Amino acid sequence: MHEKKIFENIEKEVDLLIIYNKGGPITDLSFYYITGLVSGGLFEGSYAVVHPDETKVITSLLEETSAKKGENEVYIFRTSQEREELLKKLVGSANNIGLNFSSLSLEDFEKIKKILGDRNYVNVSKAIMNARMIKDEYELKLMKEAAKIASEVADTIPEHFKEGMREYELAGRLVYEMLKRGAEDVAFTSIVAFGENTAEPHYVPGERKLKKGDFVLLDFGAKYHKYNSDITRTYVFGRASEQQKEIYSIVLEAQKLGISMLKDGVHGAEVDAKVHELIDSTKYKGRMTHSLGHGLGLAVHDHVGLSRNFDVVMREGMVVTVEPGIYVPGVGGVRIEDDVLIKKNGVELLTSAKKEELLEIS
Ligand SMILES: [Mn+2]
């Protein structure tokens, strides 16, 4: 589906690409990207043989129906020997073979070499990622749906806050509410933190019970046709203290600053630095302990986004998260996260849940 775009990004001489999708835990998401097979099917142990103008898929009998829903030529194998023969046949005499070494194990590379013999193997992972970073209309349609599901859940989930409920209980509700709205899966393990636990940016939900005056931090996302959304909202159960309101308003201001700076051509590192500067100018200096955001797409952390450690120039069609936070150990933390599409002169917000004031849920 994106063959031409990928080949345009390849700098060396390459005749064709072989994408091998072993399946969990070494799933190659680029297999779905290139074949466009995003609406069902796992395609474990499948190959895509990619030319600038077409892709051929080698997959097993059990994926036949799913594979034939796509626009690729499909070849079915019944045994691993048949799979090897098909690969050999479809590759033919091509000598310069592009491989995606960011998602190919050494073992599977050795296997390909054994099947095809001595040829010129070229790493094309960067070219694939450069193509994946710029989303097209079809991808954006799926990402907008994933974002819409997450936004609706963020707006309605407070109805389910109950004194004494445990974090994992609310996490279960989050998952249910996303799937109920058409998500095929969650994008990642949801972060549900109450009270002092909100100070841990990557907290995993546990037994902590909800009590009055707690911060409630929810970081979650929906997966829709293999594309992800990622949203964070922070609420207070009961009445908010002055300090809670203060932290929230600084984080909101920081997020607005970040979003207002983003457009085609801007350096991600600069945006991240400015947002950290704002937070460091308050009494919460040093309390934003992570980068401002990451690229989003088929992977939740698709590519580097807004980070001082690795600069990425924003380009029209990129989708990044903007998620500043302040974390005070022993007290709690606030993070506000939205997914934004970079445009020529600004951004379009994909997530839309309310955030203008700290919601006090009673
Ligand atoms: Mn995120």
Short mmCIF file of C-alpha atoms and ligand atoms in Angstrom, two decimals:
data_model
loop_
_atom_site.label_atom_id
_atom_site.label_comp_id
_atom_site.label_asym_id
_atom_site.label_seq_id
_atom_site.Cartn_x
_atom_site.Cartn_y
_atom_site.Cartn_z
CA MET A 1 0.00 0.00 0.00
CA HIS A 2 2.84 2.42 0.76
CA GLU A 3 5.45 0.83 -1.51
CA LYS A 4 6.22 3.91 -3.58
CA LYS A 5 6.60 6.13 -0.53
CA ILE A 6 9.05 3.71 1.07
CA PHE A 7 11.17 3.27 -2.07
CA GLU A 8 11.39 7.06 -2.40
CA ASN A 9 13.01 7.11 1.03
CA ILE A 10 15.62 4.44 0.28
CA GLU A 11 19.03 5.91 -0.48
CA LYS A 12 20.87 2.76 -1.56
CA GLU A 13 20.20 0.50 -4.52
CA VAL A 14 17.47 -1.98 -3.62
CA ASP A 15 15.54 -4.28 -5.96
CA LEU A 16 12.86 -5.39 -3.52
CA LEU A 17 12.12 -5.65 0.20
CA ILE A 18 11.35 -8.71 2.23
CA ILE A 19 9.30 -8.04 5.33
CA TYR A 20 9.03 -10.99 7.69
CA ASN A 21 6.34 -10.84 10.36
CA LYS A 22 7.18 -13.48 12.90
CA GLY A 23 4.33 -12.44 15.17
CA GLY A 24 4.43 -11.73 18.93
CA PRO A 25 6.77 -10.88 20.53
CA ILE A 26 8.56 -9.77 17.34
CA THR A 27 5.66 -8.45 15.32
CA ASP A 28 6.74 -6.27 12.42
CA LEU A 29 4.09 -3.54 12.29
CA SER A 30 5.51 -2.48 8.92
CA PHE A 31 4.03 -5.67 7.48
CA TYR A 32 0.56 -4.22 8.15
CA TYR A 33 1.66 -0.79 6.94
CA ILE A 34 2.89 -2.05 3.60
CA THR A 35 0.21 -4.65 2.90
CA GLY A 36 -2.62 -2.45 4.22
CA LEU A 37 -3.94 -5.52 6.06
CA VAL A 38 -5.11 -3.66 9.15
CA SER A 39 -8.67 -4.91 9.52
CA GLY A 40 -8.12 -8.42 10.83
CA GLY A 41 -5.59 -11.21 10.67
CA LEU A 42 -2.35 -11.56 12.61
CA PHE A 43 -0.23 -12.89 9.72
CA GLU A 44 2.20 -14.72 11.93
CA GLY A 45 5.09 -16.28 10.05
CA SER A 46 4.17 -14.37 6.90
CA TYR A 47 6.36 -12.66 4.30
CA ALA A 48 5.68 -9.60 2.21
CA VAL A 49 7.80 -9.31 -0.92
CA VAL A 50 7.67 -5.63 -1.75
CA HIS A 51 8.31 -3.97 -5.12
CA PRO A 52 7.93 -0.23 -5.84
CA ASP A 53 4.54 -0.87 -7.48
CA GLU A 54 3.17 -3.99 -5.79
CA THR A 55 3.42 -6.33 -2.82
CA LYS A 56 3.10 -10.10 -2.74
CA VAL A 57 2.02 -11.75 0.48
CA ILE A 58 3.09 -15.26 1.51
CA THR A 59 0.88 -16.46 4.33
CA SER A 60 -0.56 -19.61 5.87
CA LEU A 61 -3.85 -21.28 5.09
CA LEU A 62 -5.41 -20.04 8.31
CA GLU A 63 -4.93 -16.40 7.20
CA GLU A 64 -6.15 -16.92 3.64
CA THR A 65 -9.54 -15.23 4.05
CA SER A 66 -8.06 -12.21 5.84
CA ALA A 67 -5.20 -11.90 3.35
CA LYS A 68 -7.50 -11.89 0.33
CA LYS A 69 -9.39 -8.87 1.67
CA GLY A 70 -6.38 -6.75 0.75
CA GLU A 71 -5.09 -5.55 -2.60
CA ASN A 72 -1.98 -7.74 -2.67
CA GLU A 73 -1.27 -10.87 -4.62
CA VAL A 74 -1.61 -13.71 -2.10
CA TYR A 75 0.34 -16.98 -1.99
CA ILE A 76 -0.69 -19.65 0.49
CA PHE A 77 1.68 -22.17 2.06
CA ARG A 78 0.79 -25.32 3.97
CA THR A 79 4.22 -26.31 5.20
CA SER A 80 7.33 -24.34 6.05
CA GLN A 81 9.03 -25.95 3.09
CA GLU A 82 6.33 -24.57 0.80
CA ARG A 83 6.85 -21.19 2.38
CA GLU A 84 10.57 -21.29 1.64
CA GLU A 85 9.99 -22.32 -1.95
CA LEU A 86 7.49 -19.51 -2.47
CA LEU A 87 9.93 -16.96 -1.07
CA LYS A 88 12.71 -18.21 -3.35
CA LYS A 89 10.42 -18.11 -6.36
CA LEU A 90 9.03 -14.63 -5.70
CA VAL A 91 12.43 -13.11 -4.99
CA GLY A 92 13.86 -14.66 -8.16
CA SER A 93 17.24 -13.35 -9.17
CA ALA A 94 16.99 -10.01 -7.34
CA ASN A 95 20.34 -9.29 -5.75
CA ASN A 96 19.81 -6.18 -3.60
CA ILE A 97 17.37 -7.17 -0.87
CA GLY A 98 16.05 -4.63 1.61
CA LEU A 99 15.26 -5.88 5.11
CA ASN A 100 13.68 -4.16 8.11
CA PHE A 101 16.35 -4.85 10.72
CA SER A 102 14.50 -2.91 13.42
CA SER A 103 11.97 -5.79 13.60
CA LEU A 104 13.84 -8.83 12.30
CA SER A 105 15.55 -11.19 14.72
CA LEU A 106 19.06 -12.42 13.95
CA GLU A 107 17.68 -15.94 13.87
CA ASP A 108 15.12 -15.04 11.18
CA PHE A 109 17.76 -13.16 9.18
CA GLU A 110 19.95 -16.29 9.23
CA LYS A 111 16.93 -18.24 8.00
CA ILE A 112 16.37 -15.85 5.07
CA LYS A 113 20.07 -16.09 4.18
CA LYS A 114 19.85 -19.86 4.22
CA ILE A 115 16.87 -19.80 1.86
CA LEU A 116 18.18 -17.17 -0.58
CA GLY A 117 21.91 -17.59 -0.27
CA ASP A 118 24.58 -14.99 -0.77
CA ARG A 119 23.00 -11.70 -1.84
CA ASN A 120 23.38 -8.05 -0.94
CA TYR A 121 21.21 -7.48 2.17
CA VAL A 122 20.48 -3.83 2.91
CA ASN A 123 18.95 -2.34 6.05
CA VAL A 124 15.94 -0.23 5.02
CA SER A 125 14.41 0.27 8.47
CA LYS A 126 15.04 4.02 8.42
CA ALA A 127 13.34 4.46 5.05
CA ILE A 128 10.31 2.53 6.28
CA MET A 129 10.07 4.60 9.45
CA ASN A 130 10.50 7.85 7.53
CA ALA A 131 7.54 6.84 5.40
CA ARG A 132 5.50 5.73 8.41
CA MET A 133 6.06 9.05 10.19
CA ILE A 134 3.94 10.92 7.65
CA LYS A 135 0.38 9.67 7.84
CA ASP A 136 -1.90 9.61 4.81
CA GLU A 137 -5.63 10.29 4.71
CA TYR A 138 -6.59 6.64 5.24
CA GLU A 139 -4.33 6.27 8.27
CA LEU A 140 -5.62 9.53 9.71
CA LYS A 141 -9.19 8.34 9.37
CA LEU A 142 -8.37 5.32 11.53
CA MET A 143 -6.37 7.40 14.02
CA LYS A 144 -9.22 9.90 14.35
CA GLU A 145 -11.61 7.08 15.19
CA ALA A 146 -9.16 5.70 17.79
CA ALA A 147 -8.84 9.21 19.25
CA LYS A 148 -12.60 9.73 19.27
CA ILE A 149 -13.15 6.53 21.24
CA ALA A 150 -10.54 7.51 23.84
CA SER A 151 -11.91 11.05 24.12
CA GLU A 152 -15.47 9.86 24.72
CA VAL A 153 -14.23 7.51 27.42
CA ALA A 154 -12.17 10.28 29.08
CA ASP A 155 -15.29 12.47 29.21
CA THR A 156 -17.62 9.82 30.62
CA ILE A 157 -15.40 7.70 32.86
CA PRO A 158 -15.85 9.96 35.95
CA GLU A 159 -19.43 8.60 36.17
CA HIS A 160 -17.83 5.38 37.39
CA PHE A 161 -15.64 6.86 40.15
CA LYS A 162 -16.76 5.37 43.49
CA GLU A 163 -15.28 5.86 46.93
CA GLY A 164 -13.37 2.72 47.95
CA MET A 165 -12.97 1.29 44.45
CA ARG A 166 -9.54 -0.05 43.59
CA GLU A 167 -7.32 1.18 40.76
CA TYR A 168 -7.54 -2.10 38.86
CA GLU A 169 -11.32 -2.02 39.06
CA LEU A 170 -11.38 1.33 37.29
CA ALA A 171 -8.79 0.02 34.81
CA GLY A 172 -11.21 -2.79 33.92
CA ARG A 173 -13.97 -0.27 33.36
CA LEU A 174 -11.72 1.80 31.08
CA VAL A 175 -11.02 -1.23 28.89
CA TYR A 176 -14.69 -2.16 28.74
CA GLU A 177 -15.76 1.38 27.80
CA MET A 178 -13.25 1.48 24.92
CA LEU A 179 -14.21 -1.91 23.51
CA LYS A 180 -17.89 -1.06 23.87
CA ARG A 181 -17.29 1.88 21.53
CA GLY A 182 -15.66 -0.23 18.83
CA ALA A 183 -11.99 -0.39 19.80
CA GLU A 184 -10.60 -3.79 18.82
CA ASP A 185 -8.16 -3.68 21.71
CA VAL A 186 -6.45 -1.29 24.07
CA ALA A 187 -3.40 0.52 22.76
CA PHE A 188 -1.38 -0.38 25.90
CA THR A 189 -1.83 -1.32 29.55
CA SER A 190 -3.83 1.57 31.00
CA ILE A 191 -2.28 3.68 33.75
CA VAL A 192 -4.81 4.21 36.52
CA ALA A 193 -3.37 5.91 39.59
CA PHE A 194 -5.03 7.32 42.72
CA GLY A 195 -3.62 9.80 45.22
CA GLU A 196 0.14 9.67 45.84
CA ASN A 197 0.50 7.03 43.08
CA THR A 198 -0.17 9.72 40.46
CA ALA A 199 3.40 10.92 41.11
CA GLU A 200 4.74 7.85 39.26
CA PRO A 201 4.54 8.59 35.51
CA HIS A 202 4.52 4.90 34.48
CA TYR A 203 2.50 3.49 37.36
CA VAL A 204 0.71 0.14 36.96
CA PRO A 205 -2.78 -0.09 38.55
CA GLY A 206 -2.86 -1.84 41.92
CA GLU A 207 -4.92 -2.23 45.07
CA ARG A 208 -5.01 1.39 46.19
CA LYS A 209 -8.58 2.42 47.11
CA LEU A 210 -10.09 5.70 45.97
CA LYS A 211 -10.69 8.28 48.66
CA LYS A 212 -11.92 11.85 48.83
CA GLY A 213 -9.31 14.41 47.85
CA ASP A 214 -7.35 12.04 45.63
CA PHE A 215 -5.94 12.92 42.27
CA VAL A 216 -7.10 10.36 39.68
CA LEU A 217 -4.72 10.06 36.73
CA LEU A 218 -5.81 8.00 33.72
CA ASP A 219 -3.48 7.40 30.77
CA PHE A 220 -4.95 5.06 28.17
CA GLY A 221 -5.65 4.59 24.50
CA ALA A 222 -7.74 2.68 22.01
CA LYS A 223 -6.57 0.55 19.11
CA TYR A 224 -8.68 0.80 15.96
CA HIS A 225 -7.71 -1.19 12.84
CA LYS A 226 -4.22 -1.48 14.35
CA TYR A 227 -3.79 2.30 14.81
CA ASN A 228 -3.54 3.79 18.30
CA SER A 229 -4.64 6.76 20.33
CA ASP A 230 -3.07 7.88 23.60
CA ILE A 231 -4.72 10.28 26.04
CA THR A 232 -4.16 11.35 29.65
CA ARG A 233 -6.55 13.23 31.89
CA THR A 234 -6.21 14.02 35.59
CA TYR A 235 -9.24 14.59 37.84
CA VAL A 236 -9.83 15.05 41.57
CA PHE A 237 -12.25 12.83 43.47
CA GLY A 238 -14.08 15.17 45.83
CA ARG A 239 -12.85 18.72 46.37
CA ALA A 240 -9.50 19.85 45.03
CA SER A 241 -6.92 21.49 47.31
CA GLU A 242 -5.25 24.78 46.35
CA GLN A 243 -2.06 22.92 45.53
CA GLN A 244 -3.87 20.46 43.27
CA LYS A 245 -5.47 23.33 41.38
CA GLU A 246 -2.14 25.10 41.09
CA ILE A 247 -0.31 22.07 39.68
CA TYR A 248 -3.12 21.44 37.22
CA SER A 249 -3.16 24.99 35.92
CA ILE A 250 0.61 25.02 35.35
CA VAL A 251 0.48 21.73 33.44
CA LEU A 252 -2.44 22.97 31.33
CA GLU A 253 -0.57 26.18 30.52
CA ALA A 254 2.52 24.16 29.61
CA GLN A 255 0.51 21.93 27.31
CA LYS A 256 -1.09 24.92 25.60
CA LEU A 257 2.34 26.47 25.07
CA GLY A 258 3.61 23.24 23.49
CA ILE A 259 0.60 22.88 21.21
CA SER A 260 0.75 26.53 20.14
CA MET A 261 4.37 26.17 19.00
CA LEU A 262 3.81 23.12 16.79
CA LYS A 263 3.66 23.36 12.99
CA ASP A 264 5.54 22.13 9.94
CA GLY A 265 9.25 22.92 10.17
CA VAL A 266 9.48 23.40 13.94
CA HIS A 267 12.16 21.51 15.87
CA GLY A 268 10.69 19.05 18.36
CA ALA A 269 13.64 19.56 20.70
CA GLU A 270 12.93 23.27 20.88
CA VAL A 271 9.28 22.75 21.81
CA ASP A 272 10.24 20.26 24.52
CA ALA A 273 12.86 22.68 25.89
CA LYS A 274 10.41 25.61 26.03
CA VAL A 275 7.81 23.58 27.91
CA HIS A 276 10.40 22.38 30.43
CA GLU A 277 11.55 25.99 30.82
CA LEU A 278 8.03 27.07 31.69
CA ILE A 279 7.64 24.37 34.33
CA ASP A 280 11.15 25.01 35.67
CA SER A 281 10.27 28.68 36.16
CA THR A 282 7.69 27.66 38.80
CA LYS A 283 8.25 26.13 42.21
CA TYR A 284 7.91 22.73 40.53
CA LYS A 285 11.34 23.09 38.92
CA GLY A 286 12.69 19.72 37.77
CA ARG A 287 9.38 17.95 38.40
CA MET A 288 8.63 17.21 34.74
CA THR A 289 10.73 14.09 34.51
CA HIS A 290 10.12 13.03 30.91
CA SER A 291 10.02 14.35 27.34
CA LEU A 292 7.05 16.28 26.03
CA GLY A 293 5.75 13.68 23.58
CA HIS A 294 6.27 10.88 21.10
CA GLY A 295 5.19 9.91 17.62
CA LEU A 296 1.99 7.87 17.39
CA GLY A 297 0.64 5.45 14.80
CA LEU A 298 0.76 1.68 14.36
CA ALA A 299 2.98 1.70 17.44
CA VAL A 300 2.15 3.70 20.55
CA HIS A 301 5.74 4.94 20.59
CA ASP A 302 5.97 5.07 16.80
CA HIS A 303 9.03 7.30 16.56
CA VAL A 304 10.79 10.02 18.52
CA GLY A 305 8.59 13.08 18.78
CA LEU A 306 9.21 16.00 21.11
CA SER A 307 12.45 15.40 22.98
CA ARG A 308 15.53 17.44 23.82
CA ASN A 309 17.65 14.30 23.53
CA PHE A 310 16.89 13.56 19.89
CA ASP A 311 15.64 16.34 17.68
CA VAL A 312 12.96 15.66 15.07
CA VAL A 313 11.78 18.35 12.69
CA MET A 314 7.99 18.40 12.59
CA ARG A 315 6.46 17.69 9.19
CA GLU A 316 2.91 18.04 7.94
CA GLY A 317 1.16 14.69 8.44
CA MET A 318 3.06 13.63 11.57
CA VAL A 319 1.04 12.72 14.64
CA VAL A 320 2.66 13.37 18.02
CA THR A 321 1.47 13.40 21.62
CA VAL A 322 1.82 16.52 23.76
CA GLU A 323 1.93 15.44 27.40
CA PRO A 324 3.59 17.64 29.97
CA GLY A 325 3.38 16.62 33.61
CA ILE A 326 4.40 17.62 37.11
CA TYR A 327 5.11 14.89 39.66
CA VAL A 328 5.62 15.54 43.38
CA PRO A 329 6.64 12.38 45.25
CA GLY A 330 4.38 11.66 48.21
CA VAL A 331 1.82 14.22 47.04
CA GLY A 332 0.80 13.29 43.51
CA GLY A 333 1.05 14.35 39.93
CA VAL A 334 -0.81 15.76 36.96
CA ARG A 335 -0.36 14.94 33.30
CA ILE A 336 -2.49 16.17 30.41
CA GLU A 337 -2.01 14.46 27.06
CA ASP A 338 -3.51 14.96 23.63
CA ASP A 339 -2.72 13.61 20.17
CA VAL A 340 -2.06 16.26 17.55
CA LEU A 341 -1.69 16.18 13.79
CA ILE A 342 1.00 18.53 12.46
CA LYS A 343 -0.26 20.85 9.74
CA LYS A 344 1.47 23.45 7.61
CA ASN A 345 0.62 26.36 9.90
CA GLY A 346 -0.38 24.71 13.16
CA VAL A 347 -2.02 21.56 14.40
CA GLU A 348 -5.29 19.68 14.43
CA LEU A 349 -6.19 18.07 17.74
CA LEU A 350 -7.27 14.46 17.29
CA THR A 351 -8.30 13.95 20.93
CA SER A 352 -11.01 16.23 22.21
CA ALA A 353 -11.84 15.38 25.85
CA LYS A 354 -12.55 18.27 28.23
CA LYS A 355 -9.57 19.70 30.09
CA GLU A 356 -10.12 23.44 30.57
CA GLU A 357 -10.52 23.10 34.32
CA LEU A 358 -9.63 20.54 36.93
CA LEU A 359 -12.76 18.43 37.26
CA GLU A 360 -13.87 17.76 40.84
CA ILE A 361 -15.85 14.54 40.77
CA SER A 362 -18.24 13.86 43.63
MN MN B 1 1.80 8.98 25.61
#
